PDB file of C-alpha atoms in Angstrom:
ATOM      1  CA  MET Q   1     143.307  14.075  96.512  1.00  0.00           C
ATOM      2  CA  ASP Q   2     142.034  11.922  99.394  1.00  0.00           C
ATOM      3  CA  ILE Q   3     144.671   9.736 101.017  1.00  0.00           C
ATOM      4  CA  ALA Q   4     144.066   7.980 104.340  1.00  0.00           C
ATOM      5  CA  GLY Q   5     140.613   9.547 104.479  1.00  0.00           C
ATOM      6  CA  PHE Q   6     141.849  13.146 104.792  1.00  0.00           C
ATOM      7  CA  PRO Q   7     139.230  15.168 102.901  1.00  0.00           C
ATOM      8  CA  GLY Q   8     139.608  18.283 100.797  1.00  0.00           C
ATOM      9  CA  VAL Q   9     143.374  18.102 100.247  1.00  0.00           C
ATOM     10  CA  VAL Q  10     144.506  19.678  96.983  1.00  0.00           C
ATOM     11  CA  GLY Q  11     148.261  19.551  97.569  1.00  0.00           C
ATOM     12  CA  VAL Q  12     151.029  18.987 100.083  1.00  0.00           C
ATOM     13  CA  ILE Q  13     153.671  21.669 100.724  1.00  0.00           C
ATOM     14  CA  ASP Q  14     157.224  21.515 102.053  1.00  0.00           C
ATOM     15  CA  GLY Q  15     160.662  23.046 101.669  1.00  0.00           C
ATOM     16  CA  THR Q  16     163.837  21.372 100.487  1.00  0.00           C
ATOM     17  CA  HIS Q  17     167.414  22.652 100.229  1.00  0.00           C
ATOM     18  CA  VAL Q  18     169.611  22.523  97.144  1.00  0.00           C
ATOM     19  CA  ARG Q  19     173.293  22.841  97.999  1.00  0.00           C
ATOM     20  CA  ILE Q  20     175.311  25.578  96.262  1.00  0.00           C
ATOM     21  CA  ILE Q  21     178.862  26.911  96.384  1.00  0.00           C
ATOM     22  CA  ALA Q  22     179.441  29.918  98.623  1.00  0.00           C
ATOM     23  CA  PRO Q  23     178.316  32.983  96.636  1.00  0.00           C
ATOM     24  CA  SER Q  24     180.539  36.027  96.321  1.00  0.00           C
ATOM     25  CA  GLU Q  25     177.798  38.354  97.585  1.00  0.00           C
ATOM     26  CA  ASP Q  26     175.634  38.055 100.725  1.00  0.00           C
ATOM     27  CA  GLU Q  27     177.322  34.763 101.545  1.00  0.00           C
ATOM     28  CA  ALA Q  28     176.021  34.552 105.115  1.00  0.00           C
ATOM     29  CA  VAL Q  29     172.315  34.538 104.221  1.00  0.00           C
ATOM     30  CA  PHE Q  30     172.777  31.397 102.135  1.00  0.00           C
ATOM     31  CA  VAL Q  31     174.010  29.339 105.102  1.00  0.00           C
ATOM     32  CA  ASN Q  32     171.138  27.162 106.317  1.00  0.00           C
ATOM     33  CA  ARG Q  33     170.570  25.614 109.734  1.00  0.00           C
ATOM     34  CA  ARG Q  34     172.608  22.560 108.648  1.00  0.00           C
ATOM     35  CA  ASN Q  35     175.543  24.925 108.151  1.00  0.00           C
ATOM     36  CA  PHE Q  36     175.934  24.630 104.367  1.00  0.00           C
ATOM     37  CA  HIS Q  37     175.111  27.066 101.554  1.00  0.00           C
ATOM     38  CA  SER Q  38     171.831  26.418  99.791  1.00  0.00           C
ATOM     39  CA  ILE Q  39     168.716  27.640  98.025  1.00  0.00           C
ATOM     40  CA  ASN Q  40     165.578  26.874 100.043  1.00  0.00           C
ATOM     41  CA  VAL Q  41     162.882  25.659  97.661  1.00  0.00           C
ATOM     42  CA  GLN Q  42     159.157  25.747  98.431  1.00  0.00           C
ATOM     43  CA  ILE Q  43     157.309  23.028  96.551  1.00  0.00           C
ATOM     44  CA  VAL Q  44     153.734  21.681  96.317  1.00  0.00           C
ATOM     45  CA  PHE Q  45     152.915  18.185  95.027  1.00  0.00           C
ATOM     46  CA  ASN Q  46     149.665  16.460  94.155  1.00  0.00           C
ATOM     47  CA  ALA Q  47     148.855  12.808  94.879  1.00  0.00           C
ATOM     48  CA  ALA Q  48     150.696  11.656  91.743  1.00  0.00           C
ATOM     49  CA  CYS Q  49     153.880  13.478  92.867  1.00  0.00           C
ATOM     50  CA  LYS Q  50     153.426  16.025  90.094  1.00  0.00           C
ATOM     51  CA  ILE Q  51     154.620  19.529  90.971  1.00  0.00           C
ATOM     52  CA  LEU Q  52     151.782  22.045  91.236  1.00  0.00           C
ATOM     53  CA  ASP Q  53     153.765  25.039  92.472  1.00  0.00           C
ATOM     54  CA  ILE Q  54     157.435  25.812  93.103  1.00  0.00           C
ATOM     55  CA  VAL Q  55     159.377  28.814  94.399  1.00  0.00           C
ATOM     56  CA  ALA Q  56     163.152  28.460  94.041  1.00  0.00           C
ATOM     57  CA  LYS Q  57     164.651  31.843  94.846  1.00  0.00           C
ATOM     58  CA  TRP Q  58     165.180  32.105  98.606  1.00  0.00           C
ATOM     59  CA  PRO Q  59     168.567  31.890 100.401  1.00  0.00           C
ATOM     60  CA  GLY Q  60     169.099  28.858 102.611  1.00  0.00           C
ATOM     61  CA  SER Q  61     168.692  30.764 105.881  1.00  0.00           C
ATOM     62  CA  THR Q  62     165.089  31.680 105.004  1.00  0.00           C
ATOM     63  CA  HIS Q  63     162.461  29.921 107.137  1.00  0.00           C
ATOM     64  CA  ASP Q  64     159.771  27.933 105.324  1.00  0.00           C
ATOM     65  CA  ALA Q  65     157.076  30.075 106.932  1.00  0.00           C
ATOM     66  CA  ARG Q  66     158.702  33.244 105.567  1.00  0.00           C
ATOM     67  CA  MET Q  67     158.732  31.829 102.045  1.00  0.00           C
ATOM     68  CA  LEU Q  68     155.068  30.967 102.367  1.00  0.00           C
ATOM     69  CA  SER Q  69     154.139  34.433 103.612  1.00  0.00           C
ATOM     70  CA  GLU Q  70     155.704  36.027 100.520  1.00  0.00           C
ATOM     71  CA  SER Q  71     154.449  33.468  98.005  1.00  0.00           C
ATOM     72  CA  GLY Q  72     151.768  33.506  95.373  1.00  0.00           C
ATOM     73  CA  ILE Q  73     150.213  30.330  96.757  1.00  0.00           C
ATOM     74  CA  ARG Q  74     149.244  32.223  99.918  1.00  0.00           C
ATOM     75  CA  GLN Q  75     147.710  34.978  97.821  1.00  0.00           C
ATOM     76  CA  LEU Q  76     145.697  32.442  95.837  1.00  0.00           C
ATOM     77  CA  PHE Q  77     144.105  31.014  98.959  1.00  0.00           C
ATOM     78  CA  GLU Q  78     143.667  34.216 100.943  1.00  0.00           C
ATOM     79  CA  ARG Q  79     142.221  36.110  97.973  1.00  0.00           C
ATOM     80  CA  ARG Q  80     139.813  33.190  97.518  1.00  0.00           C
ATOM     81  CA  TYR Q  81     140.838  32.160  94.038  1.00  0.00           C
ATOM     82  CA  VAL Q  82     140.671  28.645  95.483  1.00  0.00           C
ATOM     83  CA  PRO Q  83     137.257  27.226  96.497  1.00  0.00           C
ATOM     84  CA  ALA Q  84     136.419  26.998 100.185  1.00  0.00           C
ATOM     85  CA  ASN Q  85     137.074  23.710 102.008  1.00  0.00           C
ATOM     86  CA  CYS Q  86     140.184  23.061  99.915  1.00  0.00           C
ATOM     87  CA  HIS Q  87     143.396  22.671 101.881  1.00  0.00           C
ATOM     88  CA  LEU Q  88     147.106  22.299 101.646  1.00  0.00           C
ATOM     89  CA  LEU Q  89     148.849  20.096 104.206  1.00  0.00           C
ATOM     90  CA  GLY Q  90     152.152  21.177 105.727  1.00  0.00           C
ATOM     91  CA  ASP Q  91     154.394  20.251 108.628  1.00  0.00           C
ATOM     92  CA  SER Q  92     154.661  22.113 111.916  1.00  0.00           C
ATOM     93  CA  GLY Q  93     157.148  24.574 110.444  1.00  0.00           C
ATOM     94  CA  TYR Q  94     154.192  26.350 108.830  1.00  0.00           C
ATOM     95  CA  PRO Q  95     151.484  28.421 110.522  1.00  0.00           C
ATOM     96  CA  CYS Q  96     148.110  26.730 110.781  1.00  0.00           C
ATOM     97  CA  LYS Q  97     145.599  28.436 108.476  1.00  0.00           C
ATOM     98  CA  PRO Q  98     142.057  27.582 107.390  1.00  0.00           C
ATOM     99  CA  TRP Q  99     143.616  26.620 104.043  1.00  0.00           C
ATOM    100  CA  LEU Q 100     146.872  25.126 105.414  1.00  0.00           C
ATOM    101  CA  LEU Q 101     146.413  22.367 107.964  1.00  0.00           C
ATOM    102  CA  THR Q 102     149.304  21.377 110.209  1.00  0.00           C
ATOM    103  CA  PRO Q 103     149.635  18.553 112.784  1.00  0.00           C
ATOM    104  CA  TYR Q 104     148.782  18.890 116.471  1.00  0.00           C
ATOM    105  CA  LEU Q 105     151.844  19.382 118.653  1.00  0.00           C
ATOM    106  CA  GLN Q 106     150.581  17.168 121.483  1.00  0.00           C
ATOM    107  CA  PRO Q 107     147.542  15.295 120.136  1.00  0.00           C
ATOM    108  CA  ARG Q 108     144.991  13.872 122.544  1.00  0.00           C
ATOM    109  CA  GLN Q 109     143.588  10.403 122.175  1.00  0.00           C
ATOM    110  CA  GLY Q 110     140.621  10.311 119.839  1.00  0.00           C
ATOM    111  CA  PRO Q 111     139.970  12.750 116.979  1.00  0.00           C
ATOM    112  CA  GLN Q 112     143.266  14.632 117.315  1.00  0.00           C
ATOM    113  CA  LEU Q 113     145.342  11.472 117.175  1.00  0.00           C
ATOM    114  CA  ASN Q 114     143.277  10.165 114.249  1.00  0.00           C
ATOM    115  CA  TYR Q 115     143.804  13.497 112.495  1.00  0.00           C
ATOM    116  CA  ASN Q 116     147.576  13.386 113.022  1.00  0.00           C
ATOM    117  CA  ARG Q 117     147.852   9.835 111.723  1.00  0.00           C
ATOM    118  CA  ALA Q 118     145.918  10.662 108.552  1.00  0.00           C
ATOM    119  CA  HIS Q 119     147.866  13.917 108.181  1.00  0.00           C
ATOM    120  CA  LYS Q 120     151.218  12.104 108.379  1.00  0.00           C
ATOM    121  CA  THR Q 121     150.202   9.473 105.830  1.00  0.00           C
ATOM    122  CA  THR Q 122     148.920  12.079 103.392  1.00  0.00           C
ATOM    123  CA  ARG Q 123     151.872  14.435 103.837  1.00  0.00           C
ATOM    124  CA  ALA Q 124     154.290  11.641 102.938  1.00  0.00           C
ATOM    125  CA  VAL Q 125     153.442  12.469  99.319  1.00  0.00           C
ATOM    126  CA  VAL Q 126     155.706  15.521  99.397  1.00  0.00           C
ATOM    127  CA  GLU Q 127     158.649  13.524 100.767  1.00  0.00           C
ATOM    128  CA  ARG Q 128     158.238  10.972  97.979  1.00  0.00           C
ATOM    129  CA  GLY Q 129     157.893  13.746  95.400  1.00  0.00           C
ATOM    130  CA  ILE Q 130     161.072  15.524  96.490  1.00  0.00           C
ATOM    131  CA  GLY Q 131     162.912  12.206  96.467  1.00  0.00           C
ATOM    132  CA  GLN Q 132     161.708  11.444  92.943  1.00  0.00           C
ATOM    133  CA  LEU Q 133     162.680  14.914  91.689  1.00  0.00           C
ATOM    134  CA  LYS Q 134     166.206  14.688  93.095  1.00  0.00           C
ATOM    135  CA  ARG Q 135     166.770  11.149  91.882  1.00  0.00           C
ATOM    136  CA  ARG Q 136     165.620  12.055  88.404  1.00  0.00           C
ATOM    137  CA  PHE Q 137     167.902  15.117  88.318  1.00  0.00           C
ATOM    138  CA  HIS Q 138     170.895  14.243  90.426  1.00  0.00           C
ATOM    139  CA  VAL Q 139     172.369  17.717  90.019  1.00  0.00           C
ATOM    140  CA  LEU Q 140     169.940  18.713  92.784  1.00  0.00           C
ATOM    141  CA  HIS Q 141     171.582  16.208  95.168  1.00  0.00           C
ATOM    142  CA  GLY Q 142     175.087  17.600  94.856  1.00  0.00           C
ATOM    143  CA  GLU Q 143     176.647  21.035  95.123  1.00  0.00           C
ATOM    144  CA  VAL Q 144     175.590  23.200  92.191  1.00  0.00           C
ATOM    145  CA  ARG Q 145     178.563  25.339  91.181  1.00  0.00           C
ATOM    146  CA  LEU Q 146     176.692  28.316  89.750  1.00  0.00           C
ATOM    147  CA  ARG Q 147     175.594  31.734  90.949  1.00  0.00           C
ATOM    148  CA  PRO Q 148     172.384  31.588  93.075  1.00  0.00           C
ATOM    149  CA  GLU Q 149     170.214  33.199  90.391  1.00  0.00           C
ATOM    150  CA  LYS Q 150     171.353  30.587  87.863  1.00  0.00           C
ATOM    151  CA  VAL Q 151     170.798  27.782  90.368  1.00  0.00           C
ATOM    152  CA  SER Q 152     167.208  28.978  90.710  1.00  0.00           C
ATOM    153  CA  LYS Q 153     166.733  28.618  86.953  1.00  0.00           C
ATOM    154  CA  VAL Q 154     168.216  25.122  87.023  1.00  0.00           C
ATOM    155  CA  ILE Q 155     165.792  24.087  89.776  1.00  0.00           C
ATOM    156  CA  ILE Q 156     162.788  25.444  87.866  1.00  0.00           C
ATOM    157  CA  ALA Q 157     163.936  23.701  84.681  1.00  0.00           C
ATOM    158  CA  CYS Q 158     164.246  20.402  86.559  1.00  0.00           C
ATOM    159  CA  ALA Q 159     160.735  20.860  87.986  1.00  0.00           C
ATOM    160  CA  ILE Q 160     159.263  21.443  84.512  1.00  0.00           C
ATOM    161  CA  LEU Q 161     161.076  18.417  83.105  1.00  0.00           C
ATOM    162  CA  HIS Q 162     159.919  16.328  86.091  1.00  0.00           C
ATOM    163  CA  ASN Q 163     156.291  17.126  85.235  1.00  0.00           C
ATOM    164  CA  ILE Q 164     156.887  16.324  81.557  1.00  0.00           C
ATOM    165  CA  CYS Q 165     158.282  12.964  82.608  1.00  0.00           C
ATOM    166  CA  LYS Q 166     155.197  12.367  84.735  1.00  0.00           C
ATOM    167  CA  VAL Q 167     152.829  13.207  81.872  1.00  0.00           C
ATOM    168  CA  ARG Q 168     154.746  10.997  79.431  1.00  0.00           C
ATOM    169  CA  GLN Q 169     155.149   8.242  82.030  1.00  0.00           C
ATOM    170  CA  ILE Q 170     158.930   8.172  81.695  1.00  0.00           C
ATOM    171  CA  ALA Q 171     160.346   5.773  84.267  1.00  0.00           C
ATOM    172  CA  GLU Q 172     162.507   7.031  87.104  1.00  0.00           C
ATOM    173  CA  PRO Q 173     166.131   5.953  87.540  1.00  0.00           C
ATOM    174  CA  LEU Q 174     166.715   2.876  89.660  1.00  0.00           C
ATOM    175  CA  GLU Q 175     166.282   3.687  93.328  1.00  0.00           C
ATOM    176  CA  ASP Q 176     166.620   2.276  96.831  1.00  0.00           C
ATOM    177  CA  GLY Q 177     163.509   3.932  98.224  1.00  0.00           C
ATOM    178  CA  ASP Q 178     160.995   6.700  97.724  1.00  0.00           C
ATOM    179  CA  GLU Q 179     161.957   9.012 100.555  1.00  0.00           C
ATOM    180  CA  ASP Q 180     163.958  12.184 100.191  1.00  0.00           C
ATOM    181  CA  GLU Q 181     167.478  11.258 101.265  1.00  0.00           C
ATOM    182  CA  ASP Q 182     168.576  14.793 102.094  1.00  0.00           C
ATOM    183  CA  GLU Q 183     169.120  15.881 105.673  1.00  0.00           C
ATOM    184  CA  ASP Q 184     167.085  19.061 105.229  1.00  0.00           C
ATOM    185  CA  ASN Q 185     163.721  17.466 105.968  1.00  0.00           C
ATOM    186  CA  ASP Q 186     162.443  17.946 109.508  1.00  0.00           C
ATOM    187  CA  GLU Q 187     160.951  15.044 111.372  1.00  0.00           C
ATOM    188  CA  ASP Q 188     157.751  15.361 113.352  1.00  0.00           C
ATOM    189  CA  GLY Q 189     158.388  15.948 117.003  1.00  0.00           C
ATOM    190  CA  GLY Q 190     160.382  19.173 116.947  1.00  0.00           C
ATOM    191  CA  GLU Q 191     157.313  21.364 116.707  1.00  0.00           C
ATOM    192  CA  GLU Q 192     157.593  22.806 120.208  1.00  0.00           C
ATOM    193  CA  ASP Q 193     160.799  24.651 119.255  1.00  0.00           C
ATOM    194  CA  ILE Q 194     159.270  26.360 116.235  1.00  0.00           C
ATOM    195  CA  TYR Q 195     158.268  29.992 116.672  1.00  0.00           C
ATOM    196  CA  ILE Q 196     155.646  31.330 114.272  1.00  0.00           C
ATOM    197  CA  PRO Q 197     155.645  35.152 114.112  1.00  0.00           C
ATOM    198  CA  GLN Q 198     152.456  37.174 114.067  1.00  0.00           C
ATOM    199  CA  GLY Q 199     151.079  39.285 111.230  1.00  0.00           C
ATOM    200  CA  LYS Q 200     150.852  37.493 107.898  1.00  0.00           C
ATOM    201  CA  LEU Q 201     152.109  34.294 109.535  1.00  0.00           C
ATOM    202  CA  ALA Q 202     149.698  34.215 112.493  1.00  0.00           C
ATOM    203  CA  GLN Q 203     148.204  30.823 113.341  1.00  0.00           C
ATOM    204  CA  SER Q 204     144.698  31.912 112.391  1.00  0.00           C
ATOM    205  CA  GLY Q 205     143.572  28.410 111.486  1.00  0.00           C
ATOM    206  CA  LEU Q 206     143.580  26.789 114.934  1.00  0.00           C
ATOM    207  CA  PRO Q 207     139.795  27.116 115.554  1.00  0.00           C
ATOM    208  CA  TYR Q 208     139.104  25.887 112.017  1.00  0.00           C
ATOM    209  CA  ARG Q 209     141.401  22.896 112.524  1.00  0.00           C
ATOM    210  CA  ALA Q 210     139.648  22.001 115.780  1.00  0.00           C
ATOM    211  CA  ASN Q 211     136.223  22.019 114.095  1.00  0.00           C
ATOM    212  CA  PHE Q 212     137.586  20.144 111.078  1.00  0.00           C
ATOM    213  CA  THR Q 213     139.096  17.470 113.331  1.00  0.00           C
ATOM    214  CA  ASN Q 214     135.911  16.942 115.330  1.00  0.00           C
ATOM    215  CA  LEU Q 215     133.838  16.780 112.146  1.00  0.00           C
ATOM    216  CA  HIS Q 216     135.957  14.316 110.167  1.00  0.00           C
ATOM    217  CA  PHE Q 217     138.085  12.327 112.621  1.00  0.00           C
ATOM    218  CA  ARG Q 218     135.857  11.170 115.460  1.00  0.00           C
ATOM    219  CA  GLN Q 219     136.645   7.651 114.330  1.00  0.00           C
ATOM    220  CA  ALA Q 220     139.863   6.238 112.923  1.00  0.00           C
ATOM    221  CA  VAL Q 221     139.789   6.382 109.131  1.00  0.00           C
ATOM    222  CA  ALA Q 222     140.935   3.396 107.113  1.00  0.00           C
ATOM    223  CA  PRO Q 223     143.238   4.061 104.137  1.00  0.00           C
ATOM    224  CA  CYS Q 224     141.311   4.395 100.894  1.00  0.00           C
ATOM    225  CA  LEU Q 225     141.886   4.789  97.187  1.00  0.00           C
ATOM    226  CA  LEU Q 226     142.672   8.225  95.815  1.00  0.00           C
ATOM    227  CA  ARG Q 227     139.645  10.116  94.665  1.00  0.00           C
ATOM    228  CA  THR Q 228     139.022  13.640  93.435  1.00  0.00           C
ATOM    229  CA  CYS Q 229     137.519  15.933  96.044  1.00  0.00           C
ATOM    230  CA  ASP Q 230     134.837  18.516  95.306  1.00  0.00           C
ATOM    231  CA  GLY Q 231     136.227  21.891  94.329  1.00  0.00           C
ATOM    232  CA  MET Q 232     139.690  20.500  93.643  1.00  0.00           C
ATOM    233  CA  LEU Q 233     142.357  23.104  93.045  1.00  0.00           C
ATOM    234  CA  THR Q 234     143.278  22.878  89.381  1.00  0.00           C
ATOM    235  CA  GLU Q 235     146.748  23.274  88.004  1.00  0.00           C
ATOM    236  CA  GLN Q 236     145.478  26.169  85.914  1.00  0.00           C
ATOM    237  CA  VAL Q 237     144.563  28.071  89.094  1.00  0.00           C
ATOM    238  CA  LEU Q 238     147.861  27.177  90.723  1.00  0.00           C
ATOM    239  CA  ARG Q 239     149.738  28.570  87.734  1.00  0.00           C
ATOM    240  CA  MET Q 240     148.191  31.941  88.569  1.00  0.00           C
ATOM    241  CA  GLY Q 241     150.641  31.948  91.458  1.00  0.00           C
ATOM    242  CA  MET Q 242     153.269  33.160  89.023  1.00  0.00           C
ATOM    243  CA  VAL Q 243     151.417  36.483  89.026  1.00  0.00           C
ATOM    244  CA  PHE Q 244     152.391  36.914  92.681  1.00  0.00           C
ATOM    245  CA  ASP Q 245     155.768  35.144  92.557  1.00  0.00           C
ATOM    246  CA  PRO Q 246     157.965  37.309  90.290  1.00  0.00           C
ATOM    247  CA  PRO Q 247     160.807  35.397  88.656  1.00  0.00           C
ATOM    248  CA  GLY Q 248     163.455  37.805  89.918  1.00  0.00           C
ATOM    249  CA  TYR Q 249     165.744  36.971  92.828  1.00  0.00           C
ATOM    250  CA  PRO Q 250     164.637  38.348  96.256  1.00  0.00           C
ATOM    251  CA  GLU Q 251     166.557  41.263  97.667  1.00  0.00           C
TER     252      GLU Q 251
END
């Protein structure tokens, strides 16, 4: 997956909220920062907007970085099931890791600005993917009137059916645009307000990102056709994430 000249990308990660009715238990933890009840869904797309990994079990108040820290996808990378020099791209709500590259908060002219531009273009894949998923299964756009654990199953079922549609080349419903229309997506520019805790979420990838930027982005990179990168993360490896992401609802 090489979009806008950003090398070694195997997927793009983000979170999206699915609105639910107020649950009868632990109601407060399901209220997200937009002040409605939801399930926060972690999702990874490839260049074709096919879902590679999804976690749909966290209450709406859960931060994206927390979901990542407890997820199987983190275990896959940190236990080195994934080849070196393969990366996920995420927004500034995630900690920067050697395997998860995030944008610079205040990029300087030159390599850092080139990096951010390529990062933004490549990361747009996840916004398009979420938009396609929710347009195809409009239940995910409205308020799902089920218990949270059942909502999680509905989300997973929609994700599986989305991938089947992709494989069988089933056309999407008519649409106005590709972007996710929900208000839960953050825009670039609010990074300074985001606090990344230490421990499992520490920003251990900052030196790696600096070297990566200087190596690959000294010059502006022109957009190019998609091409497979060496050591690409396969869907079979990503499915191993289910070993670390138990299907049960988090306590």
